[in-house]
Amino acid sequence: MKKLIALMLVLILASSFAACGKPAEEPAEDAGDSAQQEQSETAATPTIDKIKAAGKLVVGTSADFAPYEFHILDENGEDKIVGFDMDLAQAIADHIGVELEIKDMNFDSILIELQAGTVDLGIAGFSPDPERAETFDFSDIYYFGGQSFAILESNKDKYTSYEDFTGLQVAAQTGSIQADLLAENTPNASAVLLKTVPDVVMELVSGKVQGAFLETAILENYMKTYPEIIEMCPVEYDSEGSSVAIAKGNDDLLAVVNEVIAELLESGKMDEYVAAANEISDQAIA
Ligand code: ARG
């Protein structure tokens, strides 16, 4: 009898999805952020003094995320990582008075390296998600990118609500909050979690998946190259905004990062960085 009532409840809840509204049901499992949960609390702790002694600030990023961070070929035909996150990283290094070293990796490795102390900061459009904030510190917000659910234009009459994705394939980047948003909003779709954002977009463009959760700023950027992609709806998310990730126990470094962010926001420099990155984001190479 209990089982029957539970089943009926699930059915009632399942049929109450509003178009792009969150399902009332709690997500069954957390598709993202699993790597962070496994980390120990015993990280080496980089401090300003250590960074100065090393002569360099090591920043972990995932350069698959134009306009935040992406690869281009510079004037000499050499591979270079650019984007407004990289300008922020450079401003922090300059403020401390050291060289900047960028370590490019898959997004889901950054927090692991941060915890291991092999990078000083994670700058990769990080959302200060409460679950992550249990293990890591996050700076003040420096940019609001927004969250979107994307589909192909050609399917816009076919798919109008999350409910339409029952049994279909929906993609997001591994370890990202978009993977969590997928689990929450389209729990009845099969989740396709991919290592890089270009992979997520390519699967959508080629029709291998029918929907994708992406940061709005990223989606808008891809829409310039792939006009066949559209936003089906904006996605609700409570910890909106990008911040810098830091291992706990580095309060002096966190304070410096916040100081630089405040300066860049106040002077309008951050806006300039964003505009400049958007200008060249179509040169992004995979
Ligand atoms: N804001 C999202 C998160 O924190 C996605 C960030 C992905 N960044 C990247 N460089 N691929 O999970």
Short mmCIF file of C-alpha atoms and ligand atoms in Angstrom, two decimals:
data_model
loop_
_atom_site.label_atom_id
_atom_site.label_comp_id
_atom_site.label_asym_id
_atom_site.label_seq_id
_atom_site.Cartn_x
_atom_site.Cartn_y
_atom_site.Cartn_z
CA MET A 1 0.00 0.00 0.00
CA LYS A 2 2.79 2.41 0.98
CA LYS A 3 4.51 1.66 -2.27
CA LEU A 4 1.35 2.41 -4.20
CA ILE A 5 0.92 5.78 -2.49
CA ALA A 6 4.57 6.60 -3.18
CA LEU A 7 4.13 5.66 -6.82
CA MET A 8 1.02 7.80 -7.13
CA LEU A 9 2.86 10.72 -5.56
CA VAL A 10 5.68 10.37 -8.07
CA LEU A 11 3.20 10.31 -10.92
CA ILE A 12 1.37 13.38 -9.65
CA LEU A 13 4.64 15.24 -9.18
CA ALA A 14 5.95 14.12 -12.55
CA SER A 15 2.90 15.47 -14.32
CA SER A 16 3.13 18.83 -12.61
CA PHE A 17 6.24 20.12 -14.43
CA ALA A 18 5.49 23.57 -15.72
CA ALA A 19 7.20 24.76 -18.90
CA CYS A 20 10.77 25.46 -17.80
CA GLY A 21 9.64 25.45 -14.19
CA LYS A 22 11.55 23.32 -11.73
CA PRO A 23 10.00 19.93 -11.11
CA ALA A 24 8.58 19.69 -7.60
CA GLU A 25 10.41 16.41 -7.12
CA GLU A 26 13.81 16.40 -5.40
CA PRO A 27 16.60 15.28 -7.74
CA ALA A 28 17.32 11.60 -7.23
CA GLU A 29 21.06 11.99 -7.50
CA ASP A 30 23.64 14.63 -7.95
CA ALA A 31 25.20 14.34 -11.39
CA GLY A 32 27.89 16.96 -10.82
CA ASP A 33 30.47 17.92 -8.27
CA SER A 34 31.21 14.36 -7.18
CA ALA A 35 34.96 14.92 -7.44
CA GLN A 36 34.89 17.73 -4.91
CA GLN A 37 33.07 15.64 -2.37
CA GLU A 38 35.85 13.09 -2.24
CA GLN A 39 38.57 15.49 -1.31
CA SER A 40 40.37 15.49 1.99
CA GLU A 41 40.93 18.58 4.11
CA THR A 42 44.71 18.27 4.06
CA ALA A 43 45.74 20.62 1.25
CA ALA A 44 49.01 22.46 1.15
CA THR A 45 48.12 26.08 1.74
CA PRO A 46 49.61 28.63 -0.63
CA THR A 47 49.85 32.08 0.90
CA ILE A 48 50.90 35.43 -0.52
CA ASP A 49 54.39 34.93 0.97
CA LYS A 50 54.74 31.51 -0.61
CA ILE A 51 53.56 32.88 -3.94
CA LYS A 52 56.05 35.74 -3.73
CA ALA A 53 58.84 33.33 -2.84
CA ALA A 54 57.92 31.15 -5.82
CA GLY A 55 57.82 34.27 -8.00
CA LYS A 56 54.64 33.10 -9.71
CA LEU A 57 50.91 32.78 -9.24
CA VAL A 58 49.66 29.47 -10.60
CA VAL A 59 46.09 29.63 -11.90
CA GLY A 60 44.09 26.57 -12.91
CA THR A 61 41.61 27.06 -15.72
CA SER A 62 39.70 25.15 -18.37
CA ALA A 63 40.10 27.06 -21.61
CA ASP A 64 37.02 25.69 -23.31
CA PHE A 65 34.78 28.53 -22.25
CA ALA A 66 34.74 31.57 -24.55
CA PRO A 67 34.51 34.45 -23.67
CA TYR A 68 35.79 33.55 -20.16
CA GLU A 69 38.87 31.55 -21.26
CA PHE A 70 39.71 30.10 -24.64
CA HIS A 71 42.55 29.29 -27.00
CA ILE A 72 43.41 31.47 -29.98
CA LEU A 73 46.36 31.63 -32.37
CA ASP A 74 48.22 34.86 -31.67
CA GLU A 75 49.85 37.08 -34.29
CA ASN A 76 52.80 34.67 -34.49
CA GLY A 77 50.51 31.71 -35.01
CA GLU A 78 51.18 30.48 -31.47
CA ASP A 79 48.54 28.97 -29.24
CA LYS A 80 47.53 31.40 -26.50
CA ILE A 81 44.89 31.32 -23.75
CA VAL A 82 42.87 34.54 -23.55
CA GLY A 83 39.53 35.74 -22.15
CA PHE A 84 38.33 38.00 -19.33
CA ASP A 85 39.14 35.40 -16.66
CA MET A 86 42.74 35.48 -17.87
CA ASP A 87 42.78 39.28 -17.64
CA LEU A 88 41.55 38.95 -14.08
CA ALA A 89 44.27 36.35 -13.37
CA GLN A 90 46.91 38.70 -14.81
CA ALA A 91 45.60 41.62 -12.71
CA ILE A 92 45.88 39.50 -9.54
CA ALA A 93 49.44 38.40 -10.43
CA ASP A 94 50.40 42.01 -11.19
CA HIS A 95 48.93 43.17 -7.89
CA ILE A 96 51.00 40.61 -5.98
CA GLY A 97 54.01 41.44 -8.18
CA VAL A 98 54.70 37.98 -9.59
CA GLU A 99 54.53 36.18 -12.93
CA LEU A 100 51.32 34.47 -13.98
CA GLU A 101 51.39 30.77 -14.85
CA ILE A 102 48.24 29.35 -16.44
CA LYS A 103 47.57 25.62 -16.06
CA ASP A 104 44.94 24.46 -18.54
CA MET A 105 42.98 21.31 -17.68
CA ASN A 106 39.54 19.75 -17.75
CA PHE A 107 37.08 21.71 -15.64
CA ASP A 108 36.48 18.81 -13.25
CA SER A 109 40.22 18.66 -12.39
CA ILE A 110 40.60 22.25 -11.21
CA LEU A 111 39.16 21.87 -7.71
CA ILE A 112 41.16 18.67 -7.24
CA GLU A 113 44.41 20.49 -8.10
CA LEU A 114 43.39 23.39 -5.88
CA GLN A 115 42.88 21.03 -3.00
CA ALA A 116 46.23 19.34 -3.72
CA GLY A 117 47.93 22.75 -3.69
CA THR A 118 49.29 22.38 -7.24
CA VAL A 119 47.44 25.53 -8.29
CA ASP A 120 46.95 28.67 -6.17
CA LEU A 121 43.64 29.80 -7.66
CA GLY A 122 40.89 28.36 -9.83
CA ILE A 123 39.66 30.92 -12.36
CA ALA A 124 37.25 29.29 -14.78
CA GLY A 125 33.86 30.95 -14.46
CA PHE A 126 33.31 29.18 -11.13
CA SER A 127 29.87 29.46 -9.58
CA PRO A 128 30.11 29.75 -5.79
CA ASP A 129 27.86 26.75 -5.33
CA PRO A 130 27.00 26.09 -1.64
CA GLU A 131 28.06 22.47 -1.94
CA ARG A 132 31.50 23.50 -3.22
CA ALA A 133 31.69 26.24 -0.60
CA GLU A 134 31.81 23.56 2.09
CA THR A 135 35.27 22.62 0.83
CA PHE A 136 36.52 25.77 -0.94
CA ASP A 137 36.43 29.51 -0.47
CA PHE A 138 35.01 31.71 -3.19
CA SER A 139 35.79 35.33 -3.92
CA ASP A 140 33.23 38.05 -4.48
CA ILE A 141 31.31 37.80 -7.74
CA TYR A 142 33.00 39.49 -10.71
CA TYR A 143 30.58 38.61 -13.53
CA PHE A 144 27.04 37.38 -14.10
CA GLY A 145 26.82 34.91 -16.96
CA GLY A 146 23.32 33.48 -16.44
CA GLN A 147 22.06 29.95 -17.08
CA SER A 148 20.26 28.64 -20.16
CA PHE A 149 18.69 25.54 -21.57
CA ALA A 150 19.50 25.26 -25.28
CA ILE A 151 17.88 23.33 -28.12
CA LEU A 152 18.01 23.39 -31.92
CA GLU A 153 15.89 26.03 -33.64
CA SER A 154 14.40 23.33 -35.83
CA ASN A 155 12.94 21.69 -32.70
CA LYS A 156 11.38 24.77 -31.17
CA ASP A 157 7.80 23.65 -31.77
CA LYS A 158 8.53 20.12 -30.68
CA TYR A 159 10.17 20.95 -27.33
CA THR A 160 8.67 23.69 -25.19
CA SER A 161 9.00 22.42 -21.62
CA TYR A 162 11.42 20.28 -19.60
CA GLU A 163 8.74 17.62 -19.54
CA ASP A 164 9.21 17.09 -23.28
CA PHE A 165 12.69 15.71 -22.55
CA THR A 166 11.52 12.56 -20.82
CA GLY A 167 13.55 9.72 -22.34
CA LEU A 168 15.63 12.09 -24.49
CA GLN A 169 19.33 12.93 -24.23
CA VAL A 170 20.42 16.12 -22.49
CA ALA A 171 24.06 17.23 -22.18
CA ALA A 172 26.15 19.27 -19.74
CA GLN A 173 29.82 19.56 -18.77
CA THR A 174 31.14 17.05 -16.24
CA GLY A 175 31.54 18.48 -12.74
CA SER A 176 29.79 21.75 -13.60
CA ILE A 177 26.75 23.25 -11.94
CA GLN A 178 25.08 22.74 -15.34
CA ALA A 179 25.30 19.00 -14.62
CA ASP A 180 23.39 19.67 -11.37
CA LEU A 181 20.85 21.82 -13.20
CA LEU A 182 20.36 18.96 -15.65
CA ALA A 183 19.64 16.51 -12.83
CA GLU A 184 17.23 18.95 -11.20
CA ASN A 185 15.30 20.17 -14.21
CA THR A 186 15.31 17.22 -16.60
CA PRO A 187 15.49 14.24 -14.21
CA ASN A 188 13.68 12.02 -16.68
CA ALA A 189 16.11 12.64 -19.53
CA SER A 190 19.26 10.59 -19.90
CA ALA A 191 22.21 12.71 -18.84
CA VAL A 192 25.13 12.97 -21.25
CA LEU A 193 28.03 14.42 -19.26
CA LEU A 194 30.99 15.53 -21.36
CA LYS A 195 34.47 16.73 -20.45
CA THR A 196 34.45 19.96 -22.44
CA VAL A 197 31.89 22.63 -23.35
CA PRO A 198 32.69 22.47 -27.11
CA ASP A 199 31.81 18.75 -26.90
CA VAL A 200 28.45 19.64 -25.32
CA VAL A 201 27.74 22.14 -28.08
CA MET A 202 28.83 19.78 -30.87
CA GLU A 203 26.53 17.03 -29.59
CA LEU A 204 23.64 19.49 -29.65
CA VAL A 205 24.48 20.85 -33.11
CA SER A 206 24.81 17.34 -34.54
CA GLY A 207 21.50 16.30 -32.96
CA LYS A 208 23.05 13.54 -30.82
CA VAL A 209 21.51 15.19 -27.77
CA GLN A 210 18.26 17.13 -27.88
CA GLY A 211 19.01 19.68 -25.17
CA ALA A 212 21.97 21.19 -23.30
CA PHE A 213 22.49 23.21 -20.14
CA LEU A 214 24.97 26.03 -20.75
CA GLU A 215 25.96 29.32 -19.22
CA THR A 216 23.99 32.05 -21.08
CA ALA A 217 27.14 34.02 -21.95
CA ILE A 218 28.59 30.86 -23.49
CA LEU A 219 25.41 30.05 -25.39
CA GLU A 220 25.21 33.56 -26.82
CA ASN A 221 28.77 33.23 -27.98
CA TYR A 222 28.10 29.91 -29.76
CA MET A 223 24.92 31.28 -31.33
CA LYS A 224 27.11 33.62 -33.37
CA THR A 225 28.77 30.61 -35.01
CA TYR A 226 25.82 28.22 -34.90
CA PRO A 227 22.60 30.16 -35.53
CA GLU A 228 20.76 26.84 -35.50
CA ILE A 229 20.99 26.83 -31.67
CA ILE A 230 18.48 28.76 -29.55
CA GLU A 231 17.67 29.17 -25.88
CA MET A 232 14.53 27.24 -25.02
CA CYS A 233 14.38 29.02 -21.66
CA PRO A 234 16.52 30.68 -19.02
CA VAL A 235 17.32 28.39 -16.08
CA GLU A 236 16.79 29.30 -12.45
CA TYR A 237 19.90 29.03 -10.31
CA ASP A 238 20.38 30.41 -6.80
CA SER A 239 24.17 30.90 -6.72
CA GLU A 240 24.43 32.90 -9.92
CA GLY A 241 27.67 34.68 -10.83
CA SER A 242 31.34 33.88 -11.37
CA SER A 243 33.92 33.91 -8.60
CA VAL A 244 37.49 32.78 -7.99
CA ALA A 245 37.98 29.45 -6.20
CA ILE A 246 40.59 29.19 -3.44
CA ALA A 247 41.53 26.39 -1.05
CA LYS A 248 40.31 27.12 2.48
CA GLY A 249 42.79 28.65 4.88
CA ASN A 250 44.24 31.24 2.48
CA ASP A 251 42.52 34.30 3.81
CA ASP A 252 45.33 36.69 2.85
CA LEU A 253 45.17 35.54 -0.76
CA LEU A 254 41.37 35.68 -0.74
CA ALA A 255 41.51 39.26 0.55
CA VAL A 256 43.90 40.28 -2.24
CA VAL A 257 41.68 38.63 -4.88
CA ASN A 258 38.64 40.49 -3.54
CA GLU A 259 40.59 43.74 -3.51
CA VAL A 260 41.54 43.32 -7.17
CA ILE A 261 37.96 42.36 -8.14
CA ALA A 262 36.56 45.45 -6.35
CA GLU A 263 39.09 47.64 -8.16
CA LEU A 264 38.33 46.17 -11.58
CA LEU A 265 34.58 46.47 -11.08
CA GLU A 266 34.79 50.02 -9.82
CA SER A 267 37.12 51.30 -12.51
CA GLY A 268 35.06 49.70 -15.28
CA LYS A 269 38.09 47.62 -16.27
CA MET A 270 36.19 44.36 -15.88
CA ASP A 271 33.60 45.58 -18.40
CA GLU A 272 36.44 46.38 -20.78
CA TYR A 273 37.91 42.90 -20.35
CA VAL A 274 34.51 41.33 -21.04
CA ALA A 275 33.94 43.47 -24.15
CA ALA A 276 37.43 42.71 -25.48
CA ALA A 277 36.99 38.96 -24.89
CA ASN A 278 33.62 38.99 -26.65
CA GLU A 279 35.18 40.80 -29.57
CA ILE A 280 37.71 38.04 -30.25
CA SER A 281 35.71 35.05 -29.03
CA ASP A 282 34.90 34.01 -32.60
CA GLN A 283 38.63 33.24 -33.02
CA ALA A 284 38.40 30.52 -30.40
CA ILE A 285 40.05 27.28 -31.48
CA ALA A 286 39.14 23.98 -29.88
N1 ARG B 1 29.75 28.12 -13.87
C1 ARG B 1 29.78 26.70 -14.03
C2 ARG B 1 30.35 26.02 -12.81
O1 ARG B 1 30.92 26.65 -11.98
C3 ARG B 1 30.53 26.25 -15.25
C4 ARG B 1 31.96 26.68 -15.33
C5 ARG B 1 32.69 25.95 -16.44
N2 ARG B 1 33.96 26.55 -16.73
C6 ARG B 1 34.76 26.19 -17.73
N3 ARG B 1 35.86 26.86 -17.92
N4 ARG B 1 34.45 25.20 -18.52
O2 ARG B 1 30.21 24.84 -12.65
#
